[in-house]
Amino acid sequence: MNILSILMRRCLTALVAVFFLLPIAYVQAAPEFLPVDQITKGMHGIAKTVVSGNTIEEFGVEVLEVMKQKGPSGDLILVRTYGDVIDRTGGIAQGMSGSPVYINGKLVGAIAYGWSLTDHKIGMVTPIADMLKLWDITDSQTEQKVPDEEPAATPVATPLMVAGFGEHSLKLLADKLRPYNLIPYAVNASMTDDNNGIAYKTVEPGSTIGVQLVRGDVSVGALGTVTYVEGDKILAFGHPFLKRGKANYFLTDADVFTTISGLENSFKVGTPTEAIGVINQDRGAGVAGKLGNFPGIVPLRITVTDKNLGQTNELWAQVIRDEELAPTLAAVSVVNAIEKTTDRIGSGTAKVSFEISAAGIPGQALKRENMFYTQGNIGELAIAEVHEALTLLAGNQFAAIDIMDVKVNIDIDAERRTATIIEAKAANAAVKPGDNVDIAVKLKPFRNELITRHITYTVPKDQQAGTLTLVVRGGGMVSMAQLLGKQQNGEEDIAKLFVKARPKSLDEAVNELVKRDRNNDIVVESLDMNVPGVTQNSDGNPQKPVTGKFETSPSPALHAATIKSGLTGNGNTTTKVTKGDDGQRKVCISTDYIIDGDTQLVLTVNK
């Protein structure tokens, strides 16, 4: 045997070894493509999809017309589908979008569009040439111009399969996703990430994939069909999912339970399973992804305790890292955790604490506690600040922030834990600068006996002689004195009380949220009575203003205050001293009640 023969045999052996080692998706023969300009009316071909399980089936396709520049990415091909598969499904079903269409063995494109409440056997195909451009966008990250005209038909809707959600949470999710033209369907699913190391085995043209937004103890994902695979790259759907452009979704395998025929639409019922890659482009011609790579995520850990049932549930989820979608998906997941734990919808009190870890913010974490009560659905109200904080970090105008971890703890009580401020009295009405003044704040909890909180306020040493007016209010309230004072200047000025200046930095925005008064705080702050419209009696006490203007004390007349807390009645207290936006000092007591109402307290300051 000569040297050339030996070398040739070794090369062939190596090629055979490589062939058997490659995953299935890599070794499939690449089909030829049939350009749109070679497609004519009357041509017949086949399409591939899954209608149950994982078996790929074929159905017939007849070309009716080529519609020039009618799609978001160019031409569309009008087709009629037929055959046993179409008879069983009642026509083109939701979830069949992406089904590859072949004529004379050449790939034409993907089933993508259809019409509701008409002949479901008629649809439109997105040409493969337009879908292939998605890979160029992925590689170069450049935007491609597409025609503005949208097709008269609607995309074959991709079913949004949702698992682990309660009935009310599912409706809330549907409401939040309505702008994206997505309708969730509840399914039962078992989540697994065990793919036995064979990530690409089921990914081939015609197979079903999942595009997932949330996975874990809950799942939110859509089903579609693979159009084309080349190496570790795939194309699917033939129309946009959410049309996010550059995207960051889970790419998963999927199981199809069955396909249901309906009058308005038929649709596949199934669920995403193990994660196998990432969808990184979501545009007019379809979605594109990469196998073996995975999206950035926001880990979410939720602990909910029902004080009445005496039970605690812990749930976890991975939410896609998306500046617009992640806050909403995370917040709805928390509402769902509350619903699943309490097994009810309705009024109640929620004590909420959360911590969001992220680089680039003060202390690398945003921590916040608050209490909420509503006669409506406490679950929706309880997540208000969680959603606000996530939206603040994800969509802030200053810098891109990667949220590393989100932990939410919620205690739910069916009891109404609110208390109204009845009055506030000072132990000494006449004081001198530097004096300590004990203030007793009387509260009336809902359907319970009166309780009293005690606050010691230190009169500033530089306080001028005259009157010192203090407002005592609940942390979630705006002082009535401030509202009455602003009434003189009209509704526009009153509205300004609720509008804060835009933060000048991310740190400032985060600190504003963290230090904001809590609903269960009692807040004591001063008002400057030495302003036009506020008159005094001969004893130095202010008259009740009929028309006048109350202003908060401006800097540098800061009211330094010390505080001690005591309790007559039930509950515990914590205290804090904070600096308001206008430079004044505020004294706050944290209680076990959501505080409403406000009152005023007038001190006479002598030299």
XYZ file of C-alpha atoms in Angstrom:
607
model
C 0.000 0.000 0.000
C 1.483 3.310 -1.044
C 1.651 6.429 1.146
C -1.159 8.191 -0.822
C -3.597 5.316 -0.197
C -2.804 5.295 3.533
C -3.419 9.032 3.814
C -6.710 8.796 1.924
C -7.980 5.969 4.156
C -7.057 7.912 7.311
C -8.884 10.985 6.031
C -12.021 8.952 5.264
C -11.930 7.376 8.737
C -11.671 10.800 10.341
C -14.619 12.106 8.285
C -16.788 9.133 9.276
C -15.945 9.713 12.949
C -16.871 13.377 12.696
C -20.150 12.435 10.966
C -21.272 10.202 13.827
C -20.169 12.667 16.522
C -22.068 15.648 15.136
C -25.595 16.352 16.499
C -28.408 15.614 14.100
C -29.099 19.285 13.391
C -25.600 19.710 11.982
C -25.597 16.850 9.487
C -28.904 17.290 7.711
C -28.466 18.023 4.043
C -29.142 21.670 3.306
C -32.068 21.961 0.871
C -32.019 24.155 -2.171
C -34.042 27.346 -2.020
C -36.729 28.292 -4.542
C -36.754 32.082 -5.169
C -40.056 33.937 -5.299
C -39.524 34.931 -8.940
C -39.586 31.244 -9.891
C -42.906 30.557 -8.163
C -46.044 30.608 -10.301
C -49.746 30.148 -9.722
C -50.838 26.496 -9.671
C -47.618 25.028 -8.273
C -48.061 22.302 -5.634
C -45.809 21.355 -2.770
C -45.773 20.123 0.809
C -45.402 21.652 4.258
C -44.273 20.042 7.533
C -45.534 20.454 11.075
C -46.424 18.625 14.304
C -50.065 18.356 15.369
C -49.619 15.924 18.269
C -46.637 14.606 20.195
C -43.345 15.034 18.354
C -44.162 13.376 15.040
C -43.615 15.595 11.999
C -46.414 15.241 9.423
C -46.881 16.632 5.936
C -49.787 18.453 4.282
C -50.355 19.741 0.758
C -49.850 23.319 -0.427
C -51.127 24.933 -3.653
C -49.885 28.343 -4.812
C -52.752 30.737 -5.544
C -50.810 33.935 -6.153
C -47.591 35.839 -5.399
C -48.459 39.055 -3.575
C -45.807 41.664 -4.288
C -44.603 43.750 -1.335
C -47.575 42.819 0.851
C -45.610 41.601 3.840
C -43.574 43.405 6.497
C -40.398 42.131 4.837
C -41.407 42.002 1.178
C -43.412 39.556 -0.936
C -45.914 37.015 0.379
C -47.136 33.848 -1.318
C -50.871 33.148 -1.126
C -51.543 29.414 -0.733
C -54.328 26.909 -0.150
C -53.518 24.017 2.188
C -55.098 20.577 1.960
C -54.784 16.973 3.035
C -55.498 14.754 6.027
C -53.544 16.944 8.492
C -55.510 20.046 7.460
C -58.808 18.158 7.682
C -57.949 17.064 11.240
C -56.850 20.517 12.398
C -59.631 22.441 10.679
C -57.130 24.429 8.632
C -53.994 26.370 9.461
C -53.770 26.350 13.262
C -52.066 28.721 15.664
C -48.659 27.193 16.346
C -48.232 26.051 12.733
C -46.563 29.340 11.869
C -43.071 28.589 10.650
C -44.064 25.326 8.977
C -41.571 24.958 6.093
C -43.047 24.834 2.583
C -41.264 22.882 -0.172
C -41.939 22.857 -3.918
C -40.073 20.303 -6.014
C -37.960 19.539 -2.955
C -36.791 23.152 -2.646
C -37.529 25.306 0.425
C -39.887 28.161 -0.418
C -40.535 29.694 2.998
C -42.780 29.424 6.067
C -46.536 29.357 6.633
C -47.070 32.668 8.421
C -50.400 34.445 7.826
C -54.074 33.572 7.714
C -57.554 34.959 8.311
C -59.875 34.493 11.261
C -63.539 33.552 10.777
C -62.951 32.715 7.111
C -61.549 29.751 5.209
C -58.786 28.569 7.542
C -57.224 26.558 4.729
C -56.060 29.768 3.027
C -52.839 31.347 4.216
C -49.708 33.190 3.190
C -46.070 32.151 3.139
C -43.076 34.305 4.051
C -40.249 33.662 1.553
C -37.147 31.985 2.973
C -34.914 34.665 1.429
C -36.425 37.266 3.758
C -36.041 34.983 6.760
C -32.375 34.295 6.006
C -31.668 38.022 6.341
C -32.338 37.688 10.071
C -29.001 35.899 10.441
C -27.238 38.824 8.808
C -28.814 41.158 11.367
C -27.700 38.856 14.160
C -24.115 38.863 12.919
C -23.811 42.567 12.107
C -26.364 44.026 14.559
C -27.498 46.420 11.805
C -31.102 47.312 11.187
C -32.666 46.388 7.853
C -35.253 48.688 6.277
C -38.533 46.971 5.535
C -41.707 48.229 3.850
C -44.133 49.999 6.160
C -47.165 48.266 4.684
C -48.517 45.405 6.799
C -50.363 42.414 5.348
C -54.142 42.617 5.226
C -54.230 39.242 6.958
C -53.056 38.702 10.497
C -50.124 36.527 11.524
C -51.023 32.963 12.432
C -51.125 33.702 16.148
C -48.566 31.929 18.261
C -50.317 30.310 21.237
C -49.020 31.639 24.555
C -49.051 28.589 26.815
C -49.123 29.500 30.504
C -48.593 27.032 33.331
C -48.741 27.504 37.090
C -51.009 30.582 37.010
C -54.289 31.014 38.865
C -57.426 32.131 37.059
C -57.250 35.783 38.116
C -53.494 36.049 37.499
C -54.017 34.583 34.045
C -56.577 37.299 33.265
C -54.187 39.948 34.551
C -51.397 38.542 32.366
C -53.725 38.563 29.358
C -54.554 42.211 30.023
C -50.877 43.188 30.262
C -49.985 41.297 27.068
C -52.966 42.543 25.047
C -50.890 45.292 23.358
C -48.726 42.506 21.896
C -51.758 40.685 20.443
C -51.097 37.628 22.602
C -53.777 35.526 24.274
C -52.565 33.153 27.021
C -53.968 29.641 27.378
C -53.689 27.724 30.652
C -52.003 24.337 30.348
C -50.562 21.806 32.762
C -46.850 21.320 32.331
C -43.885 19.655 33.944
C -40.760 21.753 33.656
C -37.404 20.090 33.146
C -33.935 21.156 32.108
C -32.621 17.627 31.679
C -31.864 17.215 27.989
C -29.338 14.383 28.476
C -26.732 16.401 26.610
C -28.593 16.147 23.285
C -29.672 19.733 22.796
C -30.290 19.635 19.034
C -31.819 16.238 18.428
C -35.429 17.394 18.022
C -34.680 20.652 16.215
C -35.361 20.150 12.523
C -37.643 21.756 9.937
C -41.234 21.016 10.909
C -40.523 20.311 14.578
C -42.147 22.330 17.343
C -40.172 24.780 19.461
C -41.039 27.048 22.351
C -40.219 30.720 22.727
C -40.345 31.299 26.457
C -40.536 34.504 28.505
C -40.753 33.002 32.017
C -39.760 29.558 33.227
C -39.592 27.841 36.597
C -42.515 27.239 38.964
C -44.498 29.214 36.401
C -44.121 29.166 32.652
C -45.055 31.687 29.969
C -44.151 30.699 26.437
C -45.345 30.416 22.858
C -45.297 27.510 20.438
C -44.203 27.674 16.828
C -42.607 25.618 14.082
C -38.999 25.443 12.904
C -38.549 26.562 9.295
C -34.846 26.011 8.683
C -31.730 24.892 10.569
C -28.136 25.539 9.585
C -25.459 24.459 12.021
C -26.406 25.930 15.383
C -28.691 28.586 13.869
C -32.430 28.285 13.385
C -35.276 30.221 11.751
C -38.938 29.912 12.781
C -42.445 31.413 12.812
C -42.272 33.359 9.506
C -43.774 36.381 11.287
C -42.814 38.351 14.391
C -43.500 37.100 17.900
C -43.419 40.433 19.759
C -41.437 42.267 17.056
C -38.809 43.380 19.586
C -36.022 43.480 17.004
C -32.947 42.374 18.895
C -34.430 39.880 21.342
C -33.540 37.837 24.405
C -35.965 34.903 24.761
C -35.541 31.319 25.854
C -35.477 28.876 22.941
C -36.882 25.544 24.119
C -37.986 22.173 22.936
C -41.736 21.686 23.199
C -44.386 19.017 23.555
C -47.641 19.260 21.609
C -50.541 17.634 23.438
C -53.089 18.060 20.652
C -54.435 20.523 18.084
C -57.931 21.859 18.698
C -60.172 22.881 15.802
C -62.236 26.018 16.440
C -64.682 28.257 14.600
C -62.569 31.404 14.892
C -59.149 29.753 15.046
C -57.604 26.373 15.531
C -54.621 26.120 17.850
C -52.022 23.741 19.183
C -52.055 22.934 22.896
C -48.665 22.145 24.363
C -45.864 23.445 26.502
C -42.228 24.485 26.239
C -39.885 21.985 27.892
C -36.096 22.102 28.263
C -34.145 25.226 27.322
C -31.913 24.596 24.308
C -30.825 28.056 23.176
C -31.718 31.701 22.698
C -33.978 33.628 20.307
C -31.968 36.748 19.506
C -33.934 38.289 16.612
C -37.682 38.954 16.490
C -38.676 40.820 13.321
C -41.180 41.005 10.496
C -39.921 37.918 8.671
C -39.835 35.684 11.748
C -37.614 34.809 14.683
C -33.997 33.662 14.604
C -32.034 31.913 17.296
C -28.915 30.044 18.249
C -28.703 26.617 19.829
C -26.478 26.121 22.842
C -26.429 29.826 23.829
C -28.814 31.047 26.521
C -30.491 34.387 27.264
C -29.722 36.752 30.109
C -32.239 36.285 32.915
C -33.621 37.969 36.015
C -33.832 35.380 38.844
C -37.003 35.827 40.880
C -37.580 34.325 44.332
C -40.932 34.879 46.004
C -42.024 33.970 49.548
C -45.672 34.495 50.463
C -47.163 33.831 53.913
C -50.900 33.751 54.552
C -51.279 34.799 58.211
C -54.804 33.421 58.370
C -54.138 30.020 56.842
C -50.783 29.739 58.562
C -49.004 28.590 55.424
C -45.993 29.784 53.449
C -45.171 29.143 49.805
C -41.853 29.713 48.104
C -41.747 30.065 44.335
C -38.915 30.736 41.897
C -38.791 31.752 38.293
C -36.401 32.972 35.622
C -37.657 36.001 33.721
C -36.092 37.109 30.448
C -33.900 40.196 30.762
C -35.973 42.707 28.810
C -36.294 46.357 29.815
C -39.970 46.566 28.897
C -41.282 43.070 29.561
C -39.308 41.922 32.625
C -40.933 44.278 35.191
C -44.452 43.307 34.099
C -43.727 39.579 33.870
C -42.063 39.590 37.298
C -44.868 41.609 38.908
C -47.610 39.353 37.522
C -45.636 36.322 38.738
C -45.694 37.812 42.258
C -49.461 38.434 42.036
C -49.836 34.811 41.006
C -47.763 33.639 43.987
C -50.104 35.578 46.290
C -53.171 34.077 44.625
C -51.781 30.538 44.839
C -50.893 30.932 48.528
C -54.067 32.632 49.764
C -56.398 30.695 47.456
C -58.680 33.721 47.267
C -59.156 37.100 45.590
C -60.178 40.120 47.615
C -59.422 42.627 50.322
C -56.656 42.438 52.868
C -53.481 43.889 54.279
C -50.073 43.129 52.809
C -46.697 43.681 54.387
C -44.165 43.725 51.558
C -40.386 43.733 51.597
C -38.150 43.236 48.593
C -34.509 43.404 47.613
C -33.235 43.873 44.074
C -29.537 43.218 43.569
C -27.893 45.089 40.709
C -24.483 46.515 39.969
C -24.273 50.268 39.539
C -26.790 51.362 42.180
C -26.165 52.572 45.775
C -25.064 49.634 47.906
C -25.502 47.332 44.879
C -29.047 46.665 46.106
C -32.428 48.387 46.285
C -34.277 47.476 49.480
C -37.774 48.606 50.378
C -40.522 47.786 52.890
C -44.120 48.987 52.980
C -47.671 48.043 53.940
C -50.796 48.142 51.792
C -54.517 47.725 52.292
C -57.359 47.659 49.799
C -60.959 46.530 49.640
C -60.220 45.372 46.103
C -57.620 42.755 45.178
C -54.748 43.018 47.648
C -52.514 40.942 45.381
C -52.466 43.592 42.652
C -51.871 46.464 45.085
C -49.142 44.618 46.980
C -46.824 44.508 43.965
C -47.097 48.212 43.098
C -43.659 49.214 44.402
C -42.005 45.990 43.214
C -43.113 46.824 39.697
C -42.108 50.470 40.134
C -38.616 49.532 41.338
C -38.036 47.036 38.519
C -39.272 49.544 35.951
C -37.027 52.220 37.429
C -33.908 50.064 37.174
C -34.683 48.399 33.849
C -35.809 51.507 31.996
C -33.831 54.302 33.636
C -32.376 56.987 31.343
C -28.929 57.096 32.903
C -27.293 53.691 32.453
C -28.075 50.106 31.462
C -28.511 48.050 34.626
C -28.242 44.270 34.839
C -30.570 43.037 37.570
C -28.826 40.090 39.205
C -31.444 38.881 41.683
C -34.932 39.760 42.953
C -36.244 38.585 46.319
C -39.796 39.396 47.414
C -41.353 38.564 50.795
C -45.044 39.199 51.405
C -47.257 38.588 54.446
C -50.983 38.641 53.691
C -53.622 39.213 56.363
C -57.356 39.245 55.656
C -57.752 41.636 58.601
C -57.937 45.351 57.866
C -54.915 46.859 59.610
C -55.525 50.571 59.177
C -55.549 53.344 61.772
C -56.745 56.951 61.607
C -55.005 59.878 63.285
C -57.510 61.358 65.760
C -55.396 64.060 67.386
C -51.875 65.077 68.327
C -51.064 66.896 71.590
C -47.854 68.436 72.835
C -46.981 68.137 76.538
C -45.879 71.796 76.456
C -47.509 74.310 74.126
C -44.972 77.036 75.005
C -41.379 76.094 74.245
C -37.935 77.573 73.777
C -35.302 76.774 71.134
C -33.586 73.495 72.037
C -36.478 72.198 74.173
C -37.654 68.605 73.894
C -41.397 68.359 73.316
C -43.312 65.136 73.912
C -46.036 64.710 71.291
C -48.796 62.155 71.860
C -50.445 60.949 68.642
C -53.774 59.275 69.236
C -54.791 56.624 66.661
C -58.036 54.751 66.088
C -57.362 51.341 64.540
C -60.180 49.916 62.456
C -62.724 48.351 64.836
C -60.275 48.400 67.760
C -59.555 50.509 70.805
C -57.617 53.768 70.675
C -53.841 53.574 70.906
C -51.227 56.294 71.366
C -47.787 56.852 69.921
C -45.353 59.216 71.665
C -42.781 61.288 69.797
C -40.207 63.626 71.313
C -39.502 66.567 69.039
C -36.508 68.853 69.668
C -37.118 72.498 68.808
C -34.206 73.777 66.668
C -31.792 75.999 68.555
C -32.005 78.637 65.820
C -35.815 78.635 65.758
C -37.189 82.186 65.690
C -39.687 83.356 68.294
C -43.320 83.020 67.255
C -45.323 80.054 66.113
C -44.040 76.688 64.997
C -46.674 74.625 63.193
C -46.199 70.875 62.875
C -48.184 68.621 60.580
C -48.773 65.073 61.776
C -49.885 62.747 58.954
C -49.817 59.232 57.618
C -46.845 58.397 55.384
C -49.048 57.779 52.367
C -51.040 60.991 52.859
C -50.614 64.545 51.579
C -51.241 67.072 54.336
C -54.646 68.773 54.195
C -52.933 71.992 55.258
C -50.731 71.831 52.179
C -53.738 71.190 49.933
C -55.740 74.065 51.437
C -52.773 76.350 51.141
C -52.373 75.518 47.474
C -56.073 75.957 46.731
C -55.581 79.712 46.520
C -53.454 79.258 43.410
C -55.748 76.862 41.596
C -55.864 73.194 40.675
C -52.613 73.305 38.703
C -50.643 74.225 41.821
C -52.348 71.504 43.838
C -51.294 68.967 41.223
C -47.689 70.041 41.660
C -47.736 68.599 45.179
C -47.873 65.151 43.635
C -45.206 65.748 40.984
C -41.577 65.486 42.031
C -38.668 66.954 40.150
C -37.024 64.537 37.778
C -33.950 62.937 39.328
C -30.583 64.074 38.016
C -28.922 60.680 38.443
C -29.762 57.020 38.908
C -28.502 57.182 42.501
C -30.908 60.032 43.199
C -33.828 58.130 41.668
C -33.059 54.992 43.681
C -32.605 56.932 46.921
C -35.916 58.734 46.403
C -37.754 55.424 46.185
C -35.890 53.834 49.093
C -36.360 56.825 51.431
C -39.941 57.592 50.447
C -42.443 57.730 53.329
C -44.136 54.411 53.951
C -47.871 53.907 54.270
C -47.404 52.636 57.822
C -45.360 55.678 58.901
C -46.520 58.520 61.132
C -44.778 61.598 59.728
C -44.162 64.825 61.651
C -42.977 67.813 59.624
C -43.080 71.569 60.073
C -44.951 74.272 58.187
C -43.727 77.847 57.912
C -46.548 80.123 59.142
C -44.711 83.360 58.347
C -46.110 83.626 54.858
C -48.752 85.858 53.224
C -52.322 84.798 53.881
C -51.657 83.322 57.344
C -52.618 85.601 60.238
C -52.044 85.244 63.958
C -54.157 86.007 66.974
C -52.878 88.289 69.726
C -51.637 85.230 71.636
C -49.389 84.310 68.716
C -51.467 81.327 67.579
C -52.447 81.195 63.924
C -56.017 81.737 62.880
C -57.574 79.019 60.788
C -56.899 80.144 57.224
C -59.869 80.807 55.016
C -57.641 81.912 52.187
C -53.937 81.642 52.635
C -50.829 79.823 51.698
C -49.026 77.246 53.748
C -45.436 76.579 52.747
C -43.082 73.954 54.045
C -40.094 75.330 55.916
C -37.342 76.276 53.466
C -33.652 75.607 53.850
C -31.521 76.676 55.702
C -34.119 76.861 58.502
C -33.762 73.119 59.051
C -35.574 71.609 61.978
C -33.118 69.309 63.690
C -35.128 66.751 65.601
C -34.530 63.854 67.884
C -37.119 61.220 68.443
C -38.080 58.674 71.009
C -40.967 56.314 70.594
C -43.328 54.804 73.072
C -46.529 52.860 72.807
C -49.812 52.777 74.627
C -51.761 49.933 73.076
C -50.739 47.225 70.594
C -47.958 46.990 68.032
C -44.308 47.814 67.628
C -42.520 50.902 66.311
C -39.307 51.831 64.594
C -38.157 55.376 63.968
C -36.250 57.329 61.368
C -35.325 60.920 60.578
C -35.254 61.848 56.912
C -34.576 64.915 54.832
C -37.361 66.091 52.564
C -36.986 67.271 48.971
C -37.210 70.931 50.047
C -34.482 70.594 52.660
C -36.723 70.296 55.719
C -36.320 67.562 58.341
C -39.035 65.004 58.908
C -39.518 62.621 61.802
C -41.130 59.287 61.051
C -42.371 56.410 63.174
C -43.005 53.035 61.592
C -46.119 51.231 62.883
C -48.001 48.008 62.301
C -50.896 49.931 60.785
C -51.477 51.770 57.543
C -51.973 55.334 58.752
C -54.529 57.703 57.277
C -55.605 61.204 58.178
C -53.618 64.241 59.311
C -53.744 66.978 61.918
C -51.832 70.101 62.920
C -50.047 71.028 66.110
C -49.062 74.616 66.979
C -46.220 75.449 69.373
C -45.410 78.932 70.683
C -41.671 79.548 70.630
C -40.411 82.101 73.204
C -36.927 83.551 73.384
